[in-house]
Structure formats: C-alpha cells, structure tokens
PDB file of C-alpha atoms in Angstrom:
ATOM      1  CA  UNK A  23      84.476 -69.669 -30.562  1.00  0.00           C
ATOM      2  CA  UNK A  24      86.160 -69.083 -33.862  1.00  0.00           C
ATOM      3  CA  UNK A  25      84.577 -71.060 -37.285  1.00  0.00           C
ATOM      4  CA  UNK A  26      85.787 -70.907 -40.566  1.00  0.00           C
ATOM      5  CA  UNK A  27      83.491 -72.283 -42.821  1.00  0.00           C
ATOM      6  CA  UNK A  28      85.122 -73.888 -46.346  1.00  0.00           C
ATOM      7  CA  UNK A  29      82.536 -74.585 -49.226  1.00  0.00           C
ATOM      8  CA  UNK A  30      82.641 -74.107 -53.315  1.00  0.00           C
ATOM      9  CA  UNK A  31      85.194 -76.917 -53.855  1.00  0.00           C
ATOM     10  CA  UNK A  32      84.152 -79.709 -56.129  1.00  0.00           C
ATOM     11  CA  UNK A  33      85.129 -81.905 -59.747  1.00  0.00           C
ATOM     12  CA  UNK A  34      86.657 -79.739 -62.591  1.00  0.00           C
ATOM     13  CA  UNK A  35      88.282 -79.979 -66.123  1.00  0.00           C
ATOM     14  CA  UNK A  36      91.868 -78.798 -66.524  1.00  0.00           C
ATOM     15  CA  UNK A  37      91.412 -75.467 -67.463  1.00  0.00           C
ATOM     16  CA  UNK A  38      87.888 -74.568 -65.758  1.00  0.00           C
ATOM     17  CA  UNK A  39      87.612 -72.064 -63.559  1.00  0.00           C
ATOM     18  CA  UNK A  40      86.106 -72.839 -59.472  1.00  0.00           C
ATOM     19  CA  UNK A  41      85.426 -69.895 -56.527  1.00  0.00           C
ATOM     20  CA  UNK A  42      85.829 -71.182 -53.569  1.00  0.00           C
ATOM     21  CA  UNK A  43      84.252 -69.056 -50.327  1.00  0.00           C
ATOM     22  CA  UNK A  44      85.155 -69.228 -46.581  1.00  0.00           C
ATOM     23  CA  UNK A  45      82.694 -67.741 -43.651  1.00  0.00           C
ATOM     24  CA  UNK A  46      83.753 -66.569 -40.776  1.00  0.00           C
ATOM     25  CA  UNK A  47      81.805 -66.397 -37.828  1.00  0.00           C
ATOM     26  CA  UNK A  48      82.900 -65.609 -33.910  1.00  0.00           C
ATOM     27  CA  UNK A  49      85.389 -63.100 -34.316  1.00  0.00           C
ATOM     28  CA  UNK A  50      85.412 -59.185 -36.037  1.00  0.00           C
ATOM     29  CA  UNK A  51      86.118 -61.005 -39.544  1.00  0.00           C
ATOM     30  CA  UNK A  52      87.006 -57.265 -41.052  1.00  0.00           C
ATOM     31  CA  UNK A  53      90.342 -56.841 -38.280  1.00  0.00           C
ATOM     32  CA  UNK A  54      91.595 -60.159 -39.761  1.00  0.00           C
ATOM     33  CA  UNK A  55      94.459 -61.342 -42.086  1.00  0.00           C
ATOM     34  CA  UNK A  56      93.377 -64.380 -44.042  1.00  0.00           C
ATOM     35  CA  UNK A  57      94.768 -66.980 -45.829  1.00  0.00           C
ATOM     36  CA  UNK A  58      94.069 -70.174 -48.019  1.00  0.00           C
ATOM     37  CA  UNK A  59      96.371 -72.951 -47.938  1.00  0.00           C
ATOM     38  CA  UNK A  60      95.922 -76.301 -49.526  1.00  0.00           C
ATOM     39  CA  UNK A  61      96.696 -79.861 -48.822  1.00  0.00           C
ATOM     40  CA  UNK A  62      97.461 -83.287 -50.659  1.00  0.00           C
ATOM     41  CA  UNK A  63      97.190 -86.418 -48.995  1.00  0.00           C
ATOM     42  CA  UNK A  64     100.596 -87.080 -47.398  1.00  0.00           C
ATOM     43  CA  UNK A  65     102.279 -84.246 -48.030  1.00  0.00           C
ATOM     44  CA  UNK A  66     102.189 -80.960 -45.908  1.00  0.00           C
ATOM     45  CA  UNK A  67      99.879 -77.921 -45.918  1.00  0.00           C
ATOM     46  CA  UNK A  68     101.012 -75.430 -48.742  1.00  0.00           C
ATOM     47  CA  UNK A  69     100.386 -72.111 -48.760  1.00  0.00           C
ATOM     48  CA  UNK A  70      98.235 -70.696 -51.608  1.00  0.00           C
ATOM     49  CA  UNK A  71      97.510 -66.969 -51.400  1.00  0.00           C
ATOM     50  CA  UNK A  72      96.678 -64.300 -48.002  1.00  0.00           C
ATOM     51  CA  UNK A  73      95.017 -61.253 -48.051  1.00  0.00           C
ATOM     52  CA  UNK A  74      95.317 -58.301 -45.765  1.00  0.00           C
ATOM     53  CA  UNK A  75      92.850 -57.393 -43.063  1.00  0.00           C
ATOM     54  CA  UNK A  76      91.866 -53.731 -44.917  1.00  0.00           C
ATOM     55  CA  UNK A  77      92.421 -55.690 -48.208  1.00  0.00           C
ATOM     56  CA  UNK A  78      94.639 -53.585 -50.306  1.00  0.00           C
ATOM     57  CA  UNK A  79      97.265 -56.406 -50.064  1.00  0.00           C
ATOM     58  CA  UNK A  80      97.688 -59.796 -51.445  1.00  0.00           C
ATOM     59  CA  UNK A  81     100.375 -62.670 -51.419  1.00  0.00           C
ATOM     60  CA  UNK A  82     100.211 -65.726 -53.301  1.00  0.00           C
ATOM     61  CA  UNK A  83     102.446 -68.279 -54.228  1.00  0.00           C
ATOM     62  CA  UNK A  84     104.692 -69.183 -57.281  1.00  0.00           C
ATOM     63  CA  UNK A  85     102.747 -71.644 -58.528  1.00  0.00           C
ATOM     64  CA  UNK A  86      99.601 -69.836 -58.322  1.00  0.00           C
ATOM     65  CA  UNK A  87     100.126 -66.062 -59.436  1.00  0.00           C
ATOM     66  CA  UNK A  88      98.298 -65.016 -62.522  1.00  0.00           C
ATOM     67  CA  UNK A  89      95.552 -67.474 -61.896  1.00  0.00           C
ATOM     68  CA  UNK A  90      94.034 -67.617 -58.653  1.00  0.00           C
ATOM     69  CA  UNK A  91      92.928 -64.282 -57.007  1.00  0.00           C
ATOM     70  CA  UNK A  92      91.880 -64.393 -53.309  1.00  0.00           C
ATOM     71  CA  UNK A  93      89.049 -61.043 -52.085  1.00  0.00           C
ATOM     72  CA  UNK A  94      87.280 -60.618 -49.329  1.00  0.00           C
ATOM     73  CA  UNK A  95      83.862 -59.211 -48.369  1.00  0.00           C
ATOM     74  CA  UNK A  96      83.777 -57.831 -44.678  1.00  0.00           C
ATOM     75  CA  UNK A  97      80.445 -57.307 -44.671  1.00  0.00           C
ATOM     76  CA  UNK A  98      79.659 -60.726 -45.340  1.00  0.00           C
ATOM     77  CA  UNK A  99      82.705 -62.061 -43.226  1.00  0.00           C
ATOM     78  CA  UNK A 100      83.863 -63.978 -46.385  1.00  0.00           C
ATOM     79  CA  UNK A 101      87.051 -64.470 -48.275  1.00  0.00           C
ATOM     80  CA  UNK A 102      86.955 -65.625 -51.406  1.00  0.00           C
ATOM     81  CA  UNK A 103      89.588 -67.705 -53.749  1.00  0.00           C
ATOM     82  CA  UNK A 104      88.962 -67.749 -57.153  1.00  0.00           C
ATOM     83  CA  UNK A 105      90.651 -70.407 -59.275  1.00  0.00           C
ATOM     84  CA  UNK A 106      90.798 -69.946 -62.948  1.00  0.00           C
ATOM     85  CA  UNK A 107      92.905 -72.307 -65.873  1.00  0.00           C
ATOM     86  CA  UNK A 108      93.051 -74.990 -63.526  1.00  0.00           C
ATOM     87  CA  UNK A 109      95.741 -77.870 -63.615  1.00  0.00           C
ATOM     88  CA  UNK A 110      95.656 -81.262 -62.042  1.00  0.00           C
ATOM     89  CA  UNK A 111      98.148 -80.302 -59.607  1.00  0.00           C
ATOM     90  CA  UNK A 112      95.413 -78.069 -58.079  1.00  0.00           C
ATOM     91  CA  UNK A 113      94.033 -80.785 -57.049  1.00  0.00           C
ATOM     92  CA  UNK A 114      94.106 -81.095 -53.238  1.00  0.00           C
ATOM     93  CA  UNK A 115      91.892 -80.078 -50.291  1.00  0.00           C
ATOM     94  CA  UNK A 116      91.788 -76.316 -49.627  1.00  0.00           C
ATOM     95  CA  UNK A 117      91.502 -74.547 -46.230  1.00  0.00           C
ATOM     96  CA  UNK A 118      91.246 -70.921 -45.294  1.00  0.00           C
ATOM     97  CA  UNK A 119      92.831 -69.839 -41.927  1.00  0.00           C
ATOM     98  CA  UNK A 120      93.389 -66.638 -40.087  1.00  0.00           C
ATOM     99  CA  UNK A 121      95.553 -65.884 -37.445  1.00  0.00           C
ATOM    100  CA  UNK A 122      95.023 -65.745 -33.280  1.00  0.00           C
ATOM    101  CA  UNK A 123      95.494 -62.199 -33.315  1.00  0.00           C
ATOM    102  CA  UNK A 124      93.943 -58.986 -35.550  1.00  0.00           C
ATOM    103  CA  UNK A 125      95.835 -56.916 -37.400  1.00  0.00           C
ATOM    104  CA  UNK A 126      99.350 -57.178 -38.694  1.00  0.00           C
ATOM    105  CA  UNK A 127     101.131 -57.774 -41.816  1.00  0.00           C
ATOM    106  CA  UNK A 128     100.869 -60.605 -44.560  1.00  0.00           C
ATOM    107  CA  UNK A 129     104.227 -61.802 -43.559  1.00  0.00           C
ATOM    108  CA  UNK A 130     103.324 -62.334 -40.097  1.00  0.00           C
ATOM    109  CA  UNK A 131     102.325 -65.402 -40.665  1.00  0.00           C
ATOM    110  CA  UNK A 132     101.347 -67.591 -37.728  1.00  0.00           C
ATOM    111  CA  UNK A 133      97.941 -68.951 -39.005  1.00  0.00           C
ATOM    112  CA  UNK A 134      96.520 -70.091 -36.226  1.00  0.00           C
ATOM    113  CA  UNK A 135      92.562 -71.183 -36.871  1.00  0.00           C
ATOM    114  CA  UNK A 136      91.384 -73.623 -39.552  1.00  0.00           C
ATOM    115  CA  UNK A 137      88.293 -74.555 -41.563  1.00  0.00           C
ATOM    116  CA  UNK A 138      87.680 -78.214 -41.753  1.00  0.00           C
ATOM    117  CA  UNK A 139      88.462 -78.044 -45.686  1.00  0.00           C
ATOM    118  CA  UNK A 140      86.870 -78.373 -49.126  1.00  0.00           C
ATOM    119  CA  UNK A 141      88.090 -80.539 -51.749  1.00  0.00           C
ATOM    120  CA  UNK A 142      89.312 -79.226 -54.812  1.00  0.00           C
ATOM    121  CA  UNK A 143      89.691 -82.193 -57.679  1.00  0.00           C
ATOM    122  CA  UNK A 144      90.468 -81.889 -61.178  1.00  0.00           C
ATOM    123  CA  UNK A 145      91.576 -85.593 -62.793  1.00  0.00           C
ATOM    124  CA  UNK A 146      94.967 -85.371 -65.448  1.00  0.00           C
TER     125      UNK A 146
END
C-alpha cells in the first residue's frame, strides 16, 4: 500500500516564503520520480515542479521557476517544495505524486499515486 503524506501548507503574506514536505511510506521512496502538482477549486490539477529519482534533475513550471525549488531526502522518504516570494495565485491545494513504476525520466510522466493534499493560501 502506497501513502503519500502532504503537510507544511498553511496562511501566508504575498511575498513570504512556505516549505511544504511529502512522506512516503510503502514503496523504496529513493527508486522514485516525484512530483508536486497543485489544484484550485474548479479548475484542473497543474503541474508545479518533479524531481528525479537519484535527484540530480529537476522540472518545474513557467510560472514557478526562480522561486519554488523542490529536494528530496531518501533517507527520510521525503520530498520537499519550497515556496519563496509568494503570490496570490499560489494559492491552491498542493499534492505530491509519484508514478506506478521506479525509475525513468522526468518526462515520463504518468503520475500515478496521490497524497490527499495540503492547502496552500495566501489572500490578494
């Protein structure tokens, strides 16, 4: 059984700065790609930023290079997002994901498991 745990989400000012940190337990966490992707009410999941399963490479989206970073800590089967300069339009619920298979490349794709979310808000 596969859980990703969410957590480190909360209320923000524009321009703070928020880590948010995903757990993984029932799987070899280190073999993994992982991803965060975020969510507004009505609209579809978005992807924010993926990491690779050794680490050495990163993706992240437009909107979101320069100020969020993701890391992970396989030792502590974790992967971390940190958010600095934060804008309203952050504002959404966050989710990590990895996929149903080890290995491969970023581009892959095909996230497959979910964490049940944690909610990112920072009011205009």
């Amino acid at each position: 059984q596969v859980r990703l745990e969410e957590s480190g989400g909360g209320l923000v000012r524009p321009g703070d700065s928020l880590t948010l940190s995903c757990r993984a337990s029932g799987r070899n966490f280190s073999i993994y790609r992982v991803a965060w992707f975020r969510q507004v009410a009505g609209e579809e999941r978005e992807f924010v930023a993926a990491i690779s399963w050794k680490g050495g490479a990163t993706s992240y989206a437009d909107s979101v290079k320069g100020r969020f970073t993701i890391s992970r800590d396989n030792g502590k089967s974790s992967t971390y997002l940190q958010m600095n300069s934060l804008k309203p339009e952050d504002s959404a619920i966050y989710y990590c994901t990895i996929p149903p298979y080890p290995y491969g490349i970023l581009r892959d794709g095909n996230w497959h498991y979910w964490g049940q979310g944690t909610q990112v808000t920072i009011p205009s």
